[in-house]
Coordinates of C-alpha atoms in Angstrom, one line a residue:
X1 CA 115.5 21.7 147.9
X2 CA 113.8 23.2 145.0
X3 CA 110.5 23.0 147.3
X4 CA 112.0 24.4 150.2
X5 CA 113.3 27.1 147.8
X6 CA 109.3 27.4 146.2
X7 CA 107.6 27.6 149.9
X8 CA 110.3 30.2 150.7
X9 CA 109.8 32.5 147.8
X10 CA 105.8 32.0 148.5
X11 CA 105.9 33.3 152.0
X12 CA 108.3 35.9 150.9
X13 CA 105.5 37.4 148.8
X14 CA 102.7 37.4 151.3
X15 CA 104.6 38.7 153.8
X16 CA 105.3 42.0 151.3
X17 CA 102.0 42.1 150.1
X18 CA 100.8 41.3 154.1
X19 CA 102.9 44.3 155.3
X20 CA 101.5 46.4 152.8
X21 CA 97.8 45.6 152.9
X22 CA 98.1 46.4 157.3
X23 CA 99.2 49.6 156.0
X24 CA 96.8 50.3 153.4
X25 CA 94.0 49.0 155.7
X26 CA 95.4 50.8 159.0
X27 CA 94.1 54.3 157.2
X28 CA 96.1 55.4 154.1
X29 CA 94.3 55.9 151.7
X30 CA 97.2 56.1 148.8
X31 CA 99.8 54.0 148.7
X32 CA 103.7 55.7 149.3
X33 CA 106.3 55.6 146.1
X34 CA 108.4 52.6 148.1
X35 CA 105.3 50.7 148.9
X36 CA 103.8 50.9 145.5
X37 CA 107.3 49.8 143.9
X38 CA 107.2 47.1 146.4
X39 CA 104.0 45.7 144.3
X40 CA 105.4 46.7 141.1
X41 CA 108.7 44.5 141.5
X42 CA 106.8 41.9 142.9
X43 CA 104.5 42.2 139.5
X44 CA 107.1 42.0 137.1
X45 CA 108.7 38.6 139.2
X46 CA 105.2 37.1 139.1
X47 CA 104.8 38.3 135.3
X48 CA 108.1 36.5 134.1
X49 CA 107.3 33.2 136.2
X50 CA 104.4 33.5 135.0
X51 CA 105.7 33.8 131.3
X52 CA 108.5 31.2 131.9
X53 CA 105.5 28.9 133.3
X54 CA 106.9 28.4 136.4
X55 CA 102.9 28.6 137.7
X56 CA 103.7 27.9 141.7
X57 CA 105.4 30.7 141.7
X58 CA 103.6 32.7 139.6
X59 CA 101.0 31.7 141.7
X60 CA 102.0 32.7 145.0
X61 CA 102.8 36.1 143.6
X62 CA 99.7 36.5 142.6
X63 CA 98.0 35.5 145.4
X64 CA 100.5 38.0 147.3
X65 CA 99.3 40.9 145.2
X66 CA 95.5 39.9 145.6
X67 CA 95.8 40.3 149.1
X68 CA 96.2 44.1 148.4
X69 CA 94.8 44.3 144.6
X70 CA 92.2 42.2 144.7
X71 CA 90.4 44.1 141.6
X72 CA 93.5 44.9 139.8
X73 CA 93.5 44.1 136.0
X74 CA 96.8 42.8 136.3
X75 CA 95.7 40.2 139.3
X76 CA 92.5 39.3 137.8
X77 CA 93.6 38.9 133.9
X78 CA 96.5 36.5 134.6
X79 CA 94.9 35.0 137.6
X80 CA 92.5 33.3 134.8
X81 CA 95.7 33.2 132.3
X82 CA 97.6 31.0 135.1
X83 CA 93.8 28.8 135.6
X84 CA 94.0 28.0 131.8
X85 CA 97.4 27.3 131.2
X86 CA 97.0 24.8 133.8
X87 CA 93.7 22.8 133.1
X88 CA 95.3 22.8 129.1
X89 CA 98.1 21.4 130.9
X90 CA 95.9 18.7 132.5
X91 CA 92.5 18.9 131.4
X92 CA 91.8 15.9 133.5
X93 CA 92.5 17.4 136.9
X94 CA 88.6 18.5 138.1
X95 CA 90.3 20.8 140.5
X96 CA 91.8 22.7 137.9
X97 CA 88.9 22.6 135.9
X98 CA 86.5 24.0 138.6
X99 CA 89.5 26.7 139.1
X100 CA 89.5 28.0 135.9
X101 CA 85.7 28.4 135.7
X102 CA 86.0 30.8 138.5
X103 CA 88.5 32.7 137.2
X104 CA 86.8 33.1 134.1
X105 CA 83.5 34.3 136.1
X106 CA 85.5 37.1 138.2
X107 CA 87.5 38.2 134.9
X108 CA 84.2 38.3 132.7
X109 CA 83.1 40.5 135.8
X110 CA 85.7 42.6 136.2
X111 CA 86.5 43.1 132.3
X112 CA 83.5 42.2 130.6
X113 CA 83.4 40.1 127.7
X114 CA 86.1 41.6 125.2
X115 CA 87.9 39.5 122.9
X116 CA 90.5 37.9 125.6
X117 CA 88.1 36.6 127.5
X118 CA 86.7 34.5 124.7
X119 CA 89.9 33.5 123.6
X120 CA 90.5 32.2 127.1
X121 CA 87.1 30.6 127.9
X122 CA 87.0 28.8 124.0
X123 CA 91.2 27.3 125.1
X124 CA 89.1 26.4 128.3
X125 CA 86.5 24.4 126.7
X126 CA 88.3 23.0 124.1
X127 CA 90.9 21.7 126.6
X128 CA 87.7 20.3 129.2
X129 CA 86.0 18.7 125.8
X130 CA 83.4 20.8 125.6
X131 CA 82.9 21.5 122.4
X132 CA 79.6 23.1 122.2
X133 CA 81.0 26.1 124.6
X134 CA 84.1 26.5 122.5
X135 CA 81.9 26.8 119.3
X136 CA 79.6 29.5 121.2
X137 CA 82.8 31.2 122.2
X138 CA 84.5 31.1 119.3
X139 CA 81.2 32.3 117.3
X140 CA 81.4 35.3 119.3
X141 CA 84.9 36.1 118.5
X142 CA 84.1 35.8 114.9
X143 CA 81.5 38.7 115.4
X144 CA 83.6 40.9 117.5
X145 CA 86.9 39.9 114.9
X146 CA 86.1 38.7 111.5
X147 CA 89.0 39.0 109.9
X148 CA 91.5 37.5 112.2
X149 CA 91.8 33.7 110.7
X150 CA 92.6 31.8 114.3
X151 CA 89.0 33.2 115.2
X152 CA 87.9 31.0 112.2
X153 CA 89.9 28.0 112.7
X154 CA 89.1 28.0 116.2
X155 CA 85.5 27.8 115.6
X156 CA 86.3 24.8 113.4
X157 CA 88.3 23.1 115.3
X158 CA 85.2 23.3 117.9
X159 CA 82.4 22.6 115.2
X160 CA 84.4 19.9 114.2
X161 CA 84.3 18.4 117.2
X162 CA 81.0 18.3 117.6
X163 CA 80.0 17.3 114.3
X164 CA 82.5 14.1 114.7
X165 CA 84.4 15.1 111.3
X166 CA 81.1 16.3 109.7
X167 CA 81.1 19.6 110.1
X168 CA 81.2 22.3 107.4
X169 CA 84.2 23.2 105.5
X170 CA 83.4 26.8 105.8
X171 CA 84.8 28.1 108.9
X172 CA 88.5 26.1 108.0
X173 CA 88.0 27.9 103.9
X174 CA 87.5 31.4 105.7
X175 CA 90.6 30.9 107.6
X176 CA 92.5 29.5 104.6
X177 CA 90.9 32.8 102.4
X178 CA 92.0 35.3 105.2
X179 CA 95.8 33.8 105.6
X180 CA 96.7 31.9 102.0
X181 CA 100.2 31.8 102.9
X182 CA 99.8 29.6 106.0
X183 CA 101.0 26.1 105.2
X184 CA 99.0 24.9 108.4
X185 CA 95.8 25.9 107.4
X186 CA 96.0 24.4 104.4
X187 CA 96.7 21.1 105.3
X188 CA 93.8 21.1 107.4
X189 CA 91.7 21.9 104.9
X190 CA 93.2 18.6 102.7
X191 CA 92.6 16.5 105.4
X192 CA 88.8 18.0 106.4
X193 CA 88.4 17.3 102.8
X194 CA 89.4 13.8 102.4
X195 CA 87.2 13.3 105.0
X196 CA 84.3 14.8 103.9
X197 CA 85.1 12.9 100.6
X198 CA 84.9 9.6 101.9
X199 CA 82.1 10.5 104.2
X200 CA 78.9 8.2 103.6
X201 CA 76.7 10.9 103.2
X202 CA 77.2 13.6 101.0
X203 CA 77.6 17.3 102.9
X204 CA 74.3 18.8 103.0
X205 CA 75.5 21.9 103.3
X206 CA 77.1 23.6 99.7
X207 CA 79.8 25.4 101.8
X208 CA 81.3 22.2 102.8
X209 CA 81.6 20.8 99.1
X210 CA 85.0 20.4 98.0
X211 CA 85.4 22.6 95.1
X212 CA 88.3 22.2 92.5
X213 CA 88.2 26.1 93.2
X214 CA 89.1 25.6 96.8
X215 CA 91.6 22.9 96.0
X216 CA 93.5 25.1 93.4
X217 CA 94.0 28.0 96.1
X218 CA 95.3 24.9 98.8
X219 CA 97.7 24.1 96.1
X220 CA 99.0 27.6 95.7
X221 CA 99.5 27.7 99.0
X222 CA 101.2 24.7 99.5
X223 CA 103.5 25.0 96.7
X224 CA 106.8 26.8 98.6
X225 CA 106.5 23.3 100.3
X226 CA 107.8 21.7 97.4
X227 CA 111.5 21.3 98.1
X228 CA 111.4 20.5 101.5
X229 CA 108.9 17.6 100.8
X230 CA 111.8 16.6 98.2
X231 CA 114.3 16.7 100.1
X232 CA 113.1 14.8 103.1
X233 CA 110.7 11.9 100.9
X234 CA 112.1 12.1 97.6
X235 CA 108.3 12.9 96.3
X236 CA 107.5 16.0 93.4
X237 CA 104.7 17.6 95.8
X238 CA 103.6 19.2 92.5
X239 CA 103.0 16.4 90.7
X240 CA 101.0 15.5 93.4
X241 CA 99.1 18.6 93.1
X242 CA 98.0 18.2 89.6
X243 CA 97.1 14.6 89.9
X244 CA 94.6 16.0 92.6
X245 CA 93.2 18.7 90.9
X246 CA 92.8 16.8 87.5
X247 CA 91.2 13.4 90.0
X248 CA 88.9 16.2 91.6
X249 CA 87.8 17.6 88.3
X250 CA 86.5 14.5 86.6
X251 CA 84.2 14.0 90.1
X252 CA 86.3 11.0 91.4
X253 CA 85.9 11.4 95.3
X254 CA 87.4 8.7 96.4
X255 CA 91.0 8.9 94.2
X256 CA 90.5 12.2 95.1
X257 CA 90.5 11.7 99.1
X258 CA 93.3 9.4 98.8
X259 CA 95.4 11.8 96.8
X260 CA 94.5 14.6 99.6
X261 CA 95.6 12.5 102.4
X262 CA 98.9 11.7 100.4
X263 CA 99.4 15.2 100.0
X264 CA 99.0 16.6 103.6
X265 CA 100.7 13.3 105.1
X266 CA 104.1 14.5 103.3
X267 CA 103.9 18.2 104.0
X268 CA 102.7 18.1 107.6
X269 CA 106.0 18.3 108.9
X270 CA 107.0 20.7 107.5
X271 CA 103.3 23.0 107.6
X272 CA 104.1 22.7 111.3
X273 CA 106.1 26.0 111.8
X274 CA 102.5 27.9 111.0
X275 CA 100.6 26.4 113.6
X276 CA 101.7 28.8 115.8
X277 CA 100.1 31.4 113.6
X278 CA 96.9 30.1 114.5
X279 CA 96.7 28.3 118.0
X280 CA 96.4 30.9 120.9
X281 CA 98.0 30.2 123.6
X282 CA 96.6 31.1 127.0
X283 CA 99.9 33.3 127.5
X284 CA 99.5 35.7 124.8
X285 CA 96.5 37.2 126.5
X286 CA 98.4 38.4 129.8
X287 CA 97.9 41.9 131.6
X288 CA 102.1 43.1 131.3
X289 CA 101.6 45.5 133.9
X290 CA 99.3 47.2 137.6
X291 CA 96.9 49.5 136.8
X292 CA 97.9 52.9 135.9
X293 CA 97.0 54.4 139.3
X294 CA 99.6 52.3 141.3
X295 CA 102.2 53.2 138.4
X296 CA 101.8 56.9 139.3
X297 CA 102.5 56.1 142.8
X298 CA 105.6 54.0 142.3
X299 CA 106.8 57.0 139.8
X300 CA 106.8 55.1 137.0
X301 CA 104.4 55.2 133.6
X302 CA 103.3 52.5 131.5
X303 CA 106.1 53.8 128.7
X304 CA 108.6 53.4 131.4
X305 CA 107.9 49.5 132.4
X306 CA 110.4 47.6 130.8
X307 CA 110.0 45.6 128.0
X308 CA 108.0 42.1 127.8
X309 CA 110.5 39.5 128.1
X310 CA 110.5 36.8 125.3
X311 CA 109.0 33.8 125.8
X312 CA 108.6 30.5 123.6
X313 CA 105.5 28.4 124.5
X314 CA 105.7 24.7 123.7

């Protein structure tokens, strides 16, 4: 049933956006008020399925609006949103991989490369495993926004990656400098460190060395954490704390790495919350509404488009 009722809604769309694309092509060269609400209706249903992740719809629709907006911003931007969500969704599938590199293509042209493009191609690599295009991605953004600290963790996250837990601390320590208060961040930066600690080779580079410095603005951070981790382990997460920063001072790496691990293995759960703060998702870059021009014909403004409707992604 649910199919049935998917195939219907489908060919309910083309058919609108069929009827209006023989009239566009038959000679008018500006679409009426009723026709041009036509598409804006059907925009908003495809932008809350779209938002809901209901993608086959979403889909549909905006195949249904392509037929007659082929170069609009609004078909083009969440035509590559709706490619990424779904290879992150299965980055296995080739078919959805190959899909969301042609979106990508056709919204770099049709855009250029601004900031949610980026943001879209780096979730796109990530999600395929390719690490090395992530990093170049994400190394962009850092240029273009270098004080937003997902930019920074991102790039980590992809260096990382590639540098099979060798990478430098210093992407993850600008993240951590730019948002203190994020729990998430700083537990990455405890686990980074243990590893880095009980690497077999000493970091090369002095921006991955795990300074008592760095570890003492971690600990600030993570201190609000201290009842919760109380509460659900019966552990003093400050006591913790101290025992790390005094093992870290006298140069004992090893203690020290095991201390960090205990540290972020009981405040994890409850870091979690903050991840959010830091992990694009593929959602938040959607177009909300048809270009300007098609507004003015419906009779409607960009102030007068309802609101965005609230969405959780998970």
């Amino acid at each position: 049933m649910r199919r049935r009722w998917l195939a219907v809604t489908g060919i309910a769309a083309i058919l609108v956006a069929g009827t209006l694309m023989f009239r566009w092509q038959s000679g008018s060269r500006q679409l009426a008020a009723a026709e041009a609400r036509q598409l804006v209706g059907e925009a908003n249903r495809t932008l809350a399925r779209l938002e809901n992740q209901q993608l086959a719809q979403a889909a549909a629709g905006l195949d249904a609006l392509a037929l007659v907006l082929p170069d609009d911003p609004f078909v083009v931007r969440n035509a590559a949103v709706l490619a990424v969500v779904r290879l992150t969704a299965d980055p296995q599938d080739a078919t959805a991989k190959a899909a969301a590199g042609q979106r990508l293509e056709v919204l770099a042209r049709r855009e250029g490369k601004r900031p949610a493009f980026h943001w879209l191609a780096a979730t796109a690599a990530l999600a395929s495993d390719a690490a090395e295009l992530a990093a170049a991605e994400f190394a962009t953004l850092v240029d273009q926004r270098p004080d937003d600290p997902a930019v920074h963790y991102g790039l980590w996250l992809a260096t990382s990656r590639l540098a099979r837990g060798g990478a430098t601390l210093a992407p993850l320590e600008r993240a951590c400098q730019l948002a203190p208060e994020n729990t998430w961040l700083a537990v990455e930066w405890l686990r980074a460190a243990a590893a880095k600690l009980l690497a077999a080779e000493p970091a090369s580079d002095p921006d991955a060395d795990v300074s008592v410095e760095s570890f003492t603005a971690r600990a600030t951070s993570l201190k609000p954490l201290g009842p919760l981790v109380q509460t659900a382990a019966g552990i003093e997460l400050e006591s913790l704390l101290t025992d790390c920063l005094a093992t870290l001072a006298q140069g004992d790496s090893q203690a020290a790495a095991r201390l960090l691990r205990m540290i972020a293995n009981v405040s994890i759960a409850h870091a979690a919350p903050d991840r959010r703060q830091v992990e694009r998702h593929p959602l938040e870059f959607v177009n909300e509404s048809l270009a300007p021009e098609v507004l003015a014909a419906a009779g409607l403004t960009t102030e007068a488009q309802p609101p965005a409707i609230p969405v959780s992604f998970s």
